[in-house]
């Protein structure tokens, strides 16, 4: 896994005229959805507590998302062409290379951005090290590749950019691989021609891109999200997967949501129209929620839990990676999901020394062992498991920063949210920088 240099804006290809025209159409479609949302919800008698953005997305909250949405939807070429610098969903800001959880600023990208950036960040950060660690034990066809387009900046490994977000999505892919899910999805593709994936809260579409790549495009991938975020995923995936179908659902006619068996591609469903998707009665092979449920209100998570129960039914699975957000005034979504979903199967990482955020679980309506038998999972041999355990311990010694993250996670899991919040305050008082 050779690091061969850096990837700057100048190394990104620019969007073509046609690509920009398509992105502009997406901006108009999404703007219409957002502008008519309140009337639509009232007209249909939908529950505003479920349908309107809540919690972290409340327009009154201290949150960086809304202004970024407004910046992107204005459809200027120089903004769309560098979408990844504005569409920030992982808390990690590519421009400042730091965690941003509040504030209203939208980054300014000067003409000499590359020169300034390279001076300010001359060396690869620890996410690059961590990426190399977690890809060490997974086969090459389990590595997600992100293209040099739309402002993807980072360090070049095996010819592709790597940065915090690439790390984060690779981590999720590793967890799915370790649990045997990727193998099971590939088996279903061979049998049925494609798999149905539903992602609730898909951000800019990074994980959707990664999974679609690993499954060679054989997906019917539905993203249910706030329209403000569908803007970024529809543009990103439209550019990175031009040969697949792309449909933005506007609620005019539920028939527009149904697709023929041979259809492959992405459907973008605004959160307040999710019941129309559920009404199709399509079973879902894999549902996904990562770092999103805690952002929502309790009522919203309960709503999704109840619907996921029917969607994943017998053979489907929900992959969920979230943290207990109570210490920062958000939710512990796992207790709410347990009200609706019968079986919980924690994934204890083998190829990841320290998981970046939260804990990963597979939820299903029948024991996960009946969906993917333990013998079909990788890393089954005792010798290899011991080797991986020793390797993970060694990584913590080699990178003491990781050891601290591990300690923080252990405390977070064991202490009450109030005590953990107090501890965080004291830590930061003495110069620590624990944000989220
Ligand atoms: C922190 S981002 C995480 C994005 C991505 N899953 C990831 O892991 O990088 C949270 C996502 O949840 C979405 N979200 C917030 N409220 C939602 C709701 N009520 N229904 C669906 N998605 C929602 C946001 O729009 C955003 O895409």
Tab-separated table of C-alpha atoms and ligand atoms in Angstrom:
chain	number	residue	atom	x	y	z
A	1	UNK	CA	0.000	0.000	0.000
A	2	UNK	CA	2.272	2.677	-1.258
A	3	UNK	CA	1.671	6.333	-0.581
A	4	UNK	CA	2.749	8.026	-3.801
A	5	UNK	CA	1.984	11.688	-3.208
A	6	UNK	CA	-0.877	14.029	-2.613
A	7	UNK	CA	-4.023	14.749	-4.556
A	8	UNK	CA	-4.910	18.421	-4.780
A	9	UNK	CA	-7.657	20.324	-6.542
A	10	UNK	CA	-5.432	20.652	-9.597
A	11	UNK	CA	-5.358	16.840	-9.822
A	12	UNK	CA	-9.140	16.617	-10.009
A	13	UNK	CA	-10.809	16.501	-13.395
A	14	UNK	CA	-13.301	19.304	-14.007
A	15	UNK	CA	-16.966	18.632	-14.603
A	16	UNK	CA	-18.038	18.656	-18.223
A	17	UNK	CA	-20.742	20.967	-19.532
A	18	UNK	CA	-23.243	18.094	-19.559
A	19	UNK	CA	-22.388	17.005	-16.047
A	20	UNK	CA	-22.830	20.537	-14.777
A	21	UNK	CA	-26.132	20.871	-16.636
A	22	UNK	CA	-27.410	17.692	-14.967
A	23	UNK	CA	-26.240	18.916	-11.558
A	24	UNK	CA	-28.055	22.221	-12.139
A	25	UNK	CA	-31.258	20.308	-12.886
A	26	UNK	CA	-30.832	18.441	-9.601
A	27	UNK	CA	-30.435	21.780	-7.807
A	28	UNK	CA	-33.731	23.048	-9.282
A	29	UNK	CA	-35.572	19.822	-8.417
A	30	UNK	CA	-34.326	19.849	-4.828
A	31	UNK	CA	-34.965	23.560	-4.359
A	32	UNK	CA	-38.579	22.967	-5.392
A	33	UNK	CA	-38.885	20.154	-2.842
A	34	UNK	CA	-37.466	22.241	-0.007
A	35	UNK	CA	-39.522	25.327	-0.879
A	36	UNK	CA	-42.800	23.416	-1.081
A	37	UNK	CA	-42.111	21.054	1.823
A	38	UNK	CA	-44.048	22.841	4.570
A	39	UNK	CA	-47.191	23.221	2.389
A	40	UNK	CA	-46.911	19.654	1.130
A	41	UNK	CA	-46.654	18.285	4.676
A	42	UNK	CA	-49.606	20.372	5.859
A	43	UNK	CA	-51.683	19.479	2.774
A	44	UNK	CA	-51.121	15.743	3.245
A	45	UNK	CA	-51.681	15.943	6.997
A	46	UNK	CA	-48.233	14.434	7.716
A	47	UNK	CA	-46.865	14.658	11.260
A	48	UNK	CA	-44.467	17.644	11.249
A	49	UNK	CA	-42.544	16.132	14.178
A	50	UNK	CA	-41.479	13.295	11.849
A	51	UNK	CA	-41.477	15.053	8.506
A	52	UNK	CA	-39.588	18.270	9.249
A	53	UNK	CA	-35.834	18.385	9.951
A	54	UNK	CA	-35.295	17.970	13.668
A	55	UNK	CA	-32.659	17.936	16.379
A	56	UNK	CA	-29.261	18.539	14.745
A	57	UNK	CA	-30.981	19.814	11.592
A	58	UNK	CA	-33.315	22.239	13.319
A	59	UNK	CA	-32.805	25.559	11.447
A	60	UNK	CA	-32.426	27.260	14.838
A	61	UNK	CA	-29.701	24.866	16.048
A	62	UNK	CA	-25.980	25.664	15.943
A	63	UNK	CA	-25.241	23.561	12.866
A	64	UNK	CA	-23.069	23.949	9.780
A	65	UNK	CA	-25.320	22.151	7.272
A	66	UNK	CA	-28.007	24.608	6.283
A	67	UNK	CA	-25.777	27.350	4.931
A	68	UNK	CA	-23.758	24.818	3.008
A	69	UNK	CA	-26.951	23.509	1.424
A	70	UNK	CA	-27.861	27.072	0.383
A	71	UNK	CA	-24.408	27.562	-1.094
A	72	UNK	CA	-24.603	24.376	-3.171
A	73	UNK	CA	-28.200	24.790	-4.341
A	74	UNK	CA	-27.302	28.169	-5.880
A	75	UNK	CA	-25.720	26.006	-8.624
A	76	UNK	CA	-22.523	27.907	-9.376
A	77	UNK	CA	-20.048	25.928	-11.459
A	78	UNK	CA	-17.071	26.570	-9.149
A	79	UNK	CA	-19.065	25.303	-6.153
A	80	UNK	CA	-20.558	22.186	-7.779
A	81	UNK	CA	-17.193	21.364	-9.341
A	82	UNK	CA	-15.750	21.224	-5.788
A	83	UNK	CA	-18.782	19.773	-4.070
A	84	UNK	CA	-16.755	17.698	-1.605
A	85	UNK	CA	-15.327	20.832	0.004
A	86	UNK	CA	-18.837	22.024	0.888
A	87	UNK	CA	-20.866	18.842	1.327
A	88	UNK	CA	-19.669	18.001	4.809
A	89	UNK	CA	-21.486	15.231	6.673
A	90	UNK	CA	-18.883	13.372	8.693
A	91	UNK	CA	-18.062	16.400	10.880
A	92	UNK	CA	-14.634	16.401	9.223
A	93	UNK	CA	-14.031	19.502	7.161
A	94	UNK	CA	-11.691	18.756	4.245
A	95	UNK	CA	-10.749	22.431	3.910
A	96	UNK	CA	-9.559	22.982	7.482
A	97	UNK	CA	-8.752	19.307	8.124
A	98	UNK	CA	-10.566	19.521	11.431
A	99	UNK	CA	-13.808	18.442	13.061
A	100	UNK	CA	-16.562	21.010	12.582
A	101	UNK	CA	-19.765	20.426	14.493
A	102	UNK	CA	-21.208	23.933	14.771
A	103	UNK	CA	-20.969	27.396	13.279
A	104	UNK	CA	-22.492	28.676	10.105
A	105	UNK	CA	-19.416	29.293	7.989
A	106	UNK	CA	-19.164	28.074	4.443
A	107	UNK	CA	-15.547	27.630	3.340
A	108	UNK	CA	-14.001	30.174	0.979
A	109	UNK	CA	-11.852	28.574	-1.684
A	110	UNK	CA	-9.290	31.088	-2.974
A	111	UNK	CA	-7.552	30.767	-6.345
A	112	UNK	CA	-4.322	29.668	-4.659
A	113	UNK	CA	-6.076	27.126	-2.421
A	114	UNK	CA	-3.720	24.257	-3.333
A	115	UNK	CA	-0.560	26.233	-2.529
A	116	UNK	CA	-1.887	27.458	0.822
A	117	UNK	CA	-3.269	24.053	1.724
A	118	UNK	CA	-0.035	22.248	0.884
A	119	UNK	CA	1.935	24.693	3.022
A	120	UNK	CA	-0.472	24.397	5.935
A	121	UNK	CA	-0.762	20.610	5.799
A	122	UNK	CA	2.581	19.398	4.457
A	123	UNK	CA	2.332	15.851	5.819
A	124	UNK	CA	-0.282	13.097	5.765
A	125	UNK	CA	-2.409	13.161	8.912
A	126	UNK	CA	-3.181	10.209	11.170
A	127	UNK	CA	-6.242	9.228	9.106
A	128	UNK	CA	-3.878	8.142	6.345
A	129	UNK	CA	-1.979	5.923	8.789
A	130	UNK	CA	-5.242	4.547	10.047
A	131	UNK	CA	-6.432	3.856	6.506
A	132	UNK	CA	-3.278	1.862	5.833
A	133	UNK	CA	-3.803	-0.071	9.052
A	134	UNK	CA	-7.394	-1.076	8.311
A	135	UNK	CA	-6.723	-2.079	4.729
A	136	UNK	CA	-3.817	-4.321	5.683
A	137	UNK	CA	-5.854	-7.469	6.249
A	138	UNK	CA	-8.660	-7.051	3.740
A	139	UNK	CA	-8.423	-8.293	0.134
A	140	UNK	CA	-7.923	-5.741	-2.652
A	141	UNK	CA	-11.489	-6.202	-3.899
A	142	UNK	CA	-12.779	-5.009	-0.523
A	143	UNK	CA	-11.079	-1.610	-0.842
A	144	UNK	CA	-13.347	1.245	-1.862
A	145	UNK	CA	-11.943	3.558	-4.540
A	146	UNK	CA	-12.933	7.170	-4.738
A	147	UNK	CA	-12.436	9.149	-7.940
A	148	UNK	CA	-10.504	12.407	-8.405
A	149	UNK	CA	-13.456	14.584	-9.127
A	150	UNK	CA	-15.733	17.085	-7.360
A	151	UNK	CA	-12.878	18.365	-5.175
A	152	UNK	CA	-11.781	15.096	-3.556
A	153	UNK	CA	-8.451	16.020	-2.010
A	154	UNK	CA	-6.156	13.857	0.060
A	155	UNK	CA	-3.150	11.568	-0.239
A	156	UNK	CA	-2.650	9.126	-3.057
A	157	UNK	CA	-2.610	5.434	-2.198
A	158	UNK	CA	-2.849	2.873	-4.990
A	159	UNK	CA	-3.696	5.715	-7.364
A	160	UNK	CA	-6.731	6.989	-5.405
A	161	UNK	CA	-7.322	9.778	-2.920
A	162	UNK	CA	-7.473	8.913	0.773
A	163	UNK	CA	-8.646	11.310	3.480
A	164	UNK	CA	-10.689	11.184	6.672
A	165	UNK	CA	-13.945	10.431	4.847
A	166	UNK	CA	-12.410	7.707	2.695
A	167	UNK	CA	-11.091	6.185	5.929
A	168	UNK	CA	-14.549	6.378	7.530
A	169	UNK	CA	-16.319	4.645	4.631
A	170	UNK	CA	-13.596	1.994	4.380
A	171	UNK	CA	-14.085	1.309	8.075
A	172	UNK	CA	-17.771	0.588	7.445
A	173	UNK	CA	-16.928	-1.636	4.490
A	174	UNK	CA	-14.435	-3.549	6.660
A	175	UNK	CA	-17.124	-4.132	9.284
A	176	UNK	CA	-19.567	-5.390	6.662
A	177	UNK	CA	-16.866	-7.627	5.204
A	178	UNK	CA	-15.878	-9.081	8.572
A	179	UNK	CA	-19.471	-9.967	9.377
A	180	UNK	CA	-19.861	-11.809	6.062
A	181	UNK	CA	-22.338	-9.252	4.695
A	182	UNK	CA	-20.368	-8.297	1.598
A	183	UNK	CA	-19.988	-11.940	0.677
A	184	UNK	CA	-23.730	-12.474	1.231
A	185	UNK	CA	-24.598	-9.432	-0.930
A	186	UNK	CA	-22.346	-10.706	-3.711
A	187	UNK	CA	-24.009	-14.114	-3.466
A	188	UNK	CA	-27.434	-12.490	-3.831
A	189	UNK	CA	-26.216	-10.483	-6.834
A	190	UNK	CA	-25.164	-13.749	-8.490
A	191	UNK	CA	-28.556	-15.308	-7.737
A	192	UNK	CA	-30.934	-12.382	-8.300
A	193	UNK	CA	-28.972	-10.050	-10.574
A	194	UNK	CA	-28.923	-7.200	-8.024
A	195	UNK	CA	-29.440	-6.326	-4.369
A	196	UNK	CA	-31.796	-3.805	-2.804
A	197	UNK	CA	-30.081	-1.440	-0.432
A	198	UNK	CA	-31.779	1.293	1.572
A	199	UNK	CA	-29.681	3.935	3.299
A	200	UNK	CA	-31.346	6.293	5.737
A	201	UNK	CA	-29.299	9.462	6.041
A	202	UNK	CA	-26.785	8.904	3.250
A	203	UNK	CA	-24.804	12.154	3.562
A	204	UNK	CA	-23.063	12.998	0.278
A	205	UNK	CA	-23.322	9.382	-0.912
A	206	UNK	CA	-19.818	8.206	0.049
A	207	UNK	CA	-20.871	4.808	1.377
A	208	UNK	CA	-23.363	4.377	-1.467
A	209	UNK	CA	-20.523	4.992	-3.924
A	210	UNK	CA	-18.210	2.565	-2.111
A	211	UNK	CA	-20.747	-0.272	-1.926
A	212	UNK	CA	-21.920	0.227	-5.492
A	213	UNK	CA	-18.306	-0.085	-6.628
A	214	UNK	CA	-17.737	-3.293	-4.648
A	215	UNK	CA	-20.939	-4.756	-6.125
A	216	UNK	CA	-20.036	-3.644	-9.678
A	217	UNK	CA	-23.137	-1.501	-9.993
A	218	UNK	CA	-25.599	-4.360	-9.394
A	219	UNK	CA	-27.718	-2.343	-6.961
A	220	UNK	CA	-31.135	-0.839	-6.547
A	221	UNK	CA	-29.959	1.717	-4.016
A	222	UNK	CA	-32.453	3.957	-2.272
A	223	UNK	CA	-31.339	6.898	-0.171
A	224	UNK	CA	-33.912	8.347	2.185
A	225	UNK	CA	-32.745	11.686	3.512
A	226	UNK	CA	-33.661	15.297	4.056
A	227	UNK	CA	-33.910	16.884	0.602
A	228	UNK	CA	-31.145	19.315	1.603
A	229	UNK	CA	-28.772	16.335	1.826
A	230	UNK	CA	-30.202	14.478	-1.183
A	231	UNK	CA	-28.913	17.444	-3.139
A	232	UNK	CA	-25.318	16.384	-2.450
A	233	UNK	CA	-25.842	12.633	-2.860
A	234	UNK	CA	-27.766	13.021	-6.118
A	235	UNK	CA	-25.035	15.235	-7.585
A	236	UNK	CA	-22.145	13.118	-6.277
A	237	UNK	CA	-23.571	9.761	-7.370
A	238	UNK	CA	-24.850	11.223	-10.635
A	239	UNK	CA	-21.287	12.198	-11.536
A	240	UNK	CA	-19.576	9.073	-10.194
A	241	UNK	CA	-22.097	6.541	-11.591
A	242	UNK	CA	-23.348	8.049	-14.836
A	243	UNK	CA	-24.335	4.703	-16.363
A	244	UNK	CA	-26.794	3.818	-13.606
A	245	UNK	CA	-30.321	5.186	-13.293
A	246	UNK	CA	-31.030	8.178	-11.020
A	247	UNK	CA	-34.518	9.156	-9.870
A	248	UNK	CA	-35.415	11.936	-7.487
A	249	UNK	CA	-38.861	11.230	-6.082
A	250	UNK	CA	-41.098	14.288	-5.654
A	251	UNK	CA	-44.237	12.700	-4.231
A	252	UNK	CA	-46.418	13.501	-7.271
A	253	UNK	CA	-47.093	9.851	-8.132
A	254	UNK	CA	-45.856	6.839	-6.109
A	255	UNK	CA	-45.768	4.862	-9.378
A	256	UNK	CA	-42.625	6.863	-10.252
A	257	UNK	CA	-40.848	5.049	-7.444
A	258	UNK	CA	-41.355	1.533	-8.717
A	259	UNK	CA	-38.680	0.183	-11.022
A	260	UNK	CA	-38.528	-2.876	-13.280
A	261	UNK	CA	-36.512	-5.913	-12.176
A	262	UNK	CA	-33.652	-5.202	-14.561
A	263	UNK	CA	-33.332	-1.540	-13.484
A	264	UNK	CA	-30.125	-0.629	-11.634
A	265	UNK	CA	-29.350	2.651	-9.971
A	266	UNK	CA	-30.285	5.121	-7.275
A	267	UNK	CA	-33.583	6.426	-5.989
A	268	UNK	CA	-33.544	9.542	-3.840
A	269	UNK	CA	-36.497	9.684	-1.470
A	270	UNK	CA	-37.149	12.749	0.719
A	271	UNK	CA	-37.639	11.677	4.340
A	272	UNK	CA	-41.231	12.919	4.479
A	273	UNK	CA	-42.122	10.708	1.489
A	274	UNK	CA	-40.618	7.556	2.971
A	275	UNK	CA	-44.040	5.962	3.493
A	276	UNK	CA	-44.523	5.962	-0.290
A	277	UNK	CA	-41.354	3.895	-0.593
A	278	UNK	CA	-42.534	1.542	2.173
A	279	UNK	CA	-45.865	1.252	0.326
A	280	UNK	CA	-44.094	-0.402	-2.632
A	281	UNK	CA	-43.691	-3.528	-0.508
A	282	UNK	CA	-40.167	-4.109	-1.852
A	283	UNK	CA	-38.070	-6.209	0.520
A	284	UNK	CA	-34.680	-4.745	1.377
A	285	UNK	CA	-31.550	-6.919	1.488
A	286	UNK	CA	-29.504	-4.383	3.398
A	287	UNK	CA	-30.612	-1.263	5.233
A	288	UNK	CA	-27.969	1.136	6.503
A	289	UNK	CA	-27.794	3.899	9.038
A	290	UNK	CA	-24.480	5.360	10.086
A	291	UNK	CA	-23.951	8.409	12.270
A	292	UNK	CA	-27.465	9.617	11.510
A	293	UNK	CA	-30.074	8.303	13.946
A	294	UNK	CA	-28.573	10.196	16.909
A	295	UNK	CA	-29.010	13.396	14.859
A	296	UNK	CA	-32.748	12.862	14.682
A	297	UNK	CA	-35.491	13.149	17.263
A	298	UNK	CA	-36.672	10.164	19.265
A	299	UNK	CA	-39.973	10.141	17.332
A	300	UNK	CA	-38.123	10.068	14.010
A	301	UNK	CA	-35.897	7.132	15.018
A	302	UNK	CA	-38.926	5.218	16.343
A	303	UNK	CA	-40.711	5.882	13.039
A	304	UNK	CA	-37.799	4.429	11.047
A	305	UNK	CA	-37.402	1.454	13.420
A	306	UNK	CA	-41.054	0.511	12.940
A	307	UNK	CA	-40.827	0.667	9.169
A	308	UNK	CA	-37.472	-1.111	8.963
A	309	UNK	CA	-39.036	-4.075	10.728
A	310	UNK	CA	-41.295	-4.697	7.705
A	311	UNK	CA	-38.705	-3.743	5.085
A	312	UNK	CA	-35.929	-6.089	6.213
A	313	UNK	CA	-38.487	-8.813	7.057
A	314	UNK	CA	-37.065	-12.349	6.998
A	315	UNK	CA	-33.768	-12.242	5.118
A	316	UNK	CA	-32.742	-8.591	5.385
A	317	UNK	CA	-30.346	-6.858	7.757
A	318	UNK	CA	-29.876	-3.343	9.115
A	319	UNK	CA	-26.224	-2.310	9.427
A	320	UNK	CA	-26.129	0.445	12.009
A	321	UNK	CA	-23.101	2.299	13.364
A	322	UNK	CA	-23.857	5.054	15.797
A	323	UNK	CA	-22.679	6.339	19.098
A	324	UNK	CA	-24.672	6.908	22.228
A	325	UNK	CA	-25.200	10.657	21.727
A	326	UNK	CA	-26.778	11.405	25.114
A	327	UNK	CA	-23.633	12.993	26.503
A	328	UNK	CA	-23.887	15.721	23.820
A	329	UNK	CA	-27.640	16.188	24.115
A	330	UNK	CA	-28.465	13.774	21.258
A	331	UNK	CA	-29.929	10.249	21.354
A	332	UNK	CA	-29.033	6.690	22.185
A	333	UNK	CA	-30.763	5.263	19.128
A	334	UNK	CA	-30.010	1.620	19.915
A	335	UNK	CA	-32.532	1.417	22.757
A	336	UNK	CA	-35.218	2.859	20.458
A	337	UNK	CA	-34.386	0.440	17.604
A	338	UNK	CA	-34.604	-2.496	20.019
A	339	UNK	CA	-38.325	-1.707	20.447
A	340	UNK	CA	-38.975	-2.797	16.842
A	341	UNK	CA	-36.109	-5.019	15.699
A	342	UNK	CA	-35.918	-8.495	17.221
A	343	UNK	CA	-32.230	-9.482	16.922
A	344	UNK	CA	-29.085	-7.475	17.570
A	345	UNK	CA	-25.701	-8.796	16.546
A	346	UNK	CA	-22.739	-6.603	17.580
A	347	UNK	CA	-19.774	-6.509	15.205
A	348	UNK	CA	-16.520	-6.599	17.145
A	349	UNK	CA	-13.905	-5.347	14.699
A	350	UNK	CA	-10.976	-7.570	13.845
A	351	UNK	CA	-9.215	-5.552	11.158
A	352	UNK	CA	-9.704	-2.143	12.820
A	353	UNK	CA	-7.586	-1.286	15.871
A	354	UNK	CA	-10.031	1.423	17.014
A	355	UNK	CA	-13.355	2.212	15.455
A	356	UNK	CA	-13.639	5.943	14.665
A	357	UNK	CA	-17.125	6.582	16.000
A	358	UNK	CA	-19.821	4.636	17.747
A	359	UNK	CA	-20.444	0.914	17.791
A	360	UNK	CA	-21.592	-1.225	14.894
A	361	UNK	CA	-24.528	-3.622	15.116
A	362	UNK	CA	-26.459	-5.766	12.697
A	363	UNK	CA	-30.188	-5.822	13.356
A	364	UNK	CA	-32.557	-8.374	11.874
A	365	UNK	CA	-35.865	-10.091	12.478
A	366	UNK	CA	-34.283	-13.543	12.671
A	367	UNK	CA	-30.885	-14.392	14.205
A	368	UNK	CA	-28.071	-13.110	11.997
A	369	UNK	CA	-26.544	-16.622	12.088
A	370	UNK	CA	-29.522	-17.767	9.991
A	371	UNK	CA	-28.799	-15.091	7.390
A	372	UNK	CA	-25.018	-15.548	7.244
A	373	UNK	CA	-23.736	-18.675	8.949
A	374	UNK	CA	-20.586	-18.193	11.087
A	375	UNK	CA	-18.590	-20.571	8.822
A	376	UNK	CA	-19.061	-18.188	5.893
A	377	UNK	CA	-17.422	-15.273	7.709
A	378	UNK	CA	-13.769	-14.426	7.119
A	379	UNK	CA	-11.056	-14.662	9.820
A	380	UNK	CA	-12.536	-17.874	11.238
A	381	UNK	CA	-9.270	-19.637	12.153
A	382	UNK	CA	-8.091	-19.362	15.775
A	383	UNK	CA	-4.478	-18.659	14.709
A	384	UNK	CA	-5.446	-15.723	12.536
A	385	UNK	CA	-7.739	-14.306	15.192
A	386	UNK	CA	-4.924	-14.352	17.761
A	387	UNK	CA	-2.567	-12.758	15.247
A	388	UNK	CA	-5.090	-9.980	14.600
A	389	UNK	CA	-5.598	-9.414	18.310
A	390	UNK	CA	-1.853	-9.033	18.858
A	391	UNK	CA	-1.626	-6.748	15.827
A	392	UNK	CA	-4.430	-4.498	17.144
A	393	UNK	CA	-2.672	-4.193	20.512
A	394	UNK	CA	0.585	-3.388	18.728
A	395	UNK	CA	-1.154	-0.612	16.724
A	396	UNK	CA	-2.287	1.037	19.965
A	397	UNK	CA	1.267	1.015	21.292
A	398	UNK	CA	2.693	2.325	18.015
A	399	UNK	CA	0.124	5.130	17.798
A	400	UNK	CA	-0.610	6.253	21.375
A	401	UNK	CA	-3.255	8.708	20.063
A	402	UNK	CA	-5.319	5.676	19.105
A	403	UNK	CA	-4.912	4.299	22.610
A	404	UNK	CA	-6.436	7.515	23.959
A	405	UNK	CA	-9.396	7.239	21.586
A	406	UNK	CA	-9.892	3.659	22.787
A	407	UNK	CA	-9.827	4.841	26.391
A	408	UNK	CA	-12.353	7.562	25.636
A	409	UNK	CA	-14.666	5.025	24.018
A	410	UNK	CA	-14.374	2.639	26.961
A	411	UNK	CA	-15.224	5.460	29.396
A	412	UNK	CA	-18.117	6.572	27.228
A	413	UNK	CA	-19.534	3.038	27.221
A	414	UNK	CA	-19.219	2.601	30.977
A	415	UNK	CA	-19.986	6.035	32.464
A	416	UNK	CA	-23.354	7.735	32.565
A	417	UNK	CA	-23.809	10.464	29.905
A	418	UNK	CA	-23.745	13.196	32.590
A	419	UNK	CA	-20.504	11.940	34.147
A	420	UNK	CA	-18.889	11.576	30.726
A	421	UNK	CA	-19.946	15.132	29.805
A	422	UNK	CA	-18.353	16.392	33.043
A	423	UNK	CA	-15.158	14.486	32.294
A	424	UNK	CA	-15.023	15.995	28.819
A	425	UNK	CA	-15.359	19.515	30.288
A	426	UNK	CA	-12.477	18.905	32.680
A	427	UNK	CA	-10.351	17.390	29.885
A	428	UNK	CA	-10.944	20.408	27.647
A	429	UNK	CA	-10.273	22.793	30.565
A	430	UNK	CA	-6.768	21.352	30.720
A	431	UNK	CA	-6.156	21.885	27.023
A	432	UNK	CA	-7.810	18.754	25.590
A	433	UNK	CA	-9.718	19.049	22.325
A	434	UNK	CA	-12.534	16.579	22.683
A	435	UNK	CA	-15.411	17.788	20.518
A	436	UNK	CA	-17.500	14.843	19.485
B	1	LIG	C1	-23.844	13.053	10.164
B	1	LIG	S1	-24.641	12.755	8.629
B	1	LIG	C2	-24.061	11.131	8.345
B	1	LIG	C3	-23.964	10.842	6.895
B	1	LIG	C4	-23.445	9.474	6.522
B	1	LIG	N1	-24.389	8.446	6.923
B	1	LIG	C5	-22.097	9.225	7.132
B	1	LIG	O1	-21.978	8.307	7.942
B	1	LIG	O2	-21.142	9.917	6.785
B	1	LIG	C6	-26.329	12.544	9.088
B	1	LIG	C7	-27.273	12.256	7.946
B	1	LIG	O3	-28.585	12.047	8.503
B	1	LIG	C8	-29.510	12.757	7.711
B	1	LIG	N2	-30.780	13.026	8.408
B	1	LIG	C9	-31.038	13.922	9.390
B	1	LIG	N3	-32.338	13.875	9.726
B	1	LIG	C10	-32.924	12.922	8.954
B	1	LIG	C11	-34.265	12.388	8.838
B	1	LIG	N4	-35.245	12.825	9.607
B	1	LIG	N5	-34.483	11.409	7.937
B	1	LIG	C12	-33.472	10.923	7.152
B	1	LIG	N6	-32.202	11.381	7.225
B	1	LIG	C13	-31.927	12.367	8.109
B	1	LIG	C14	-28.734	14.023	7.339
B	1	LIG	O4	-29.338	14.717	6.298
B	1	LIG	C15	-27.398	13.414	6.966
B	1	LIG	O5	-27.373	12.915	5.660
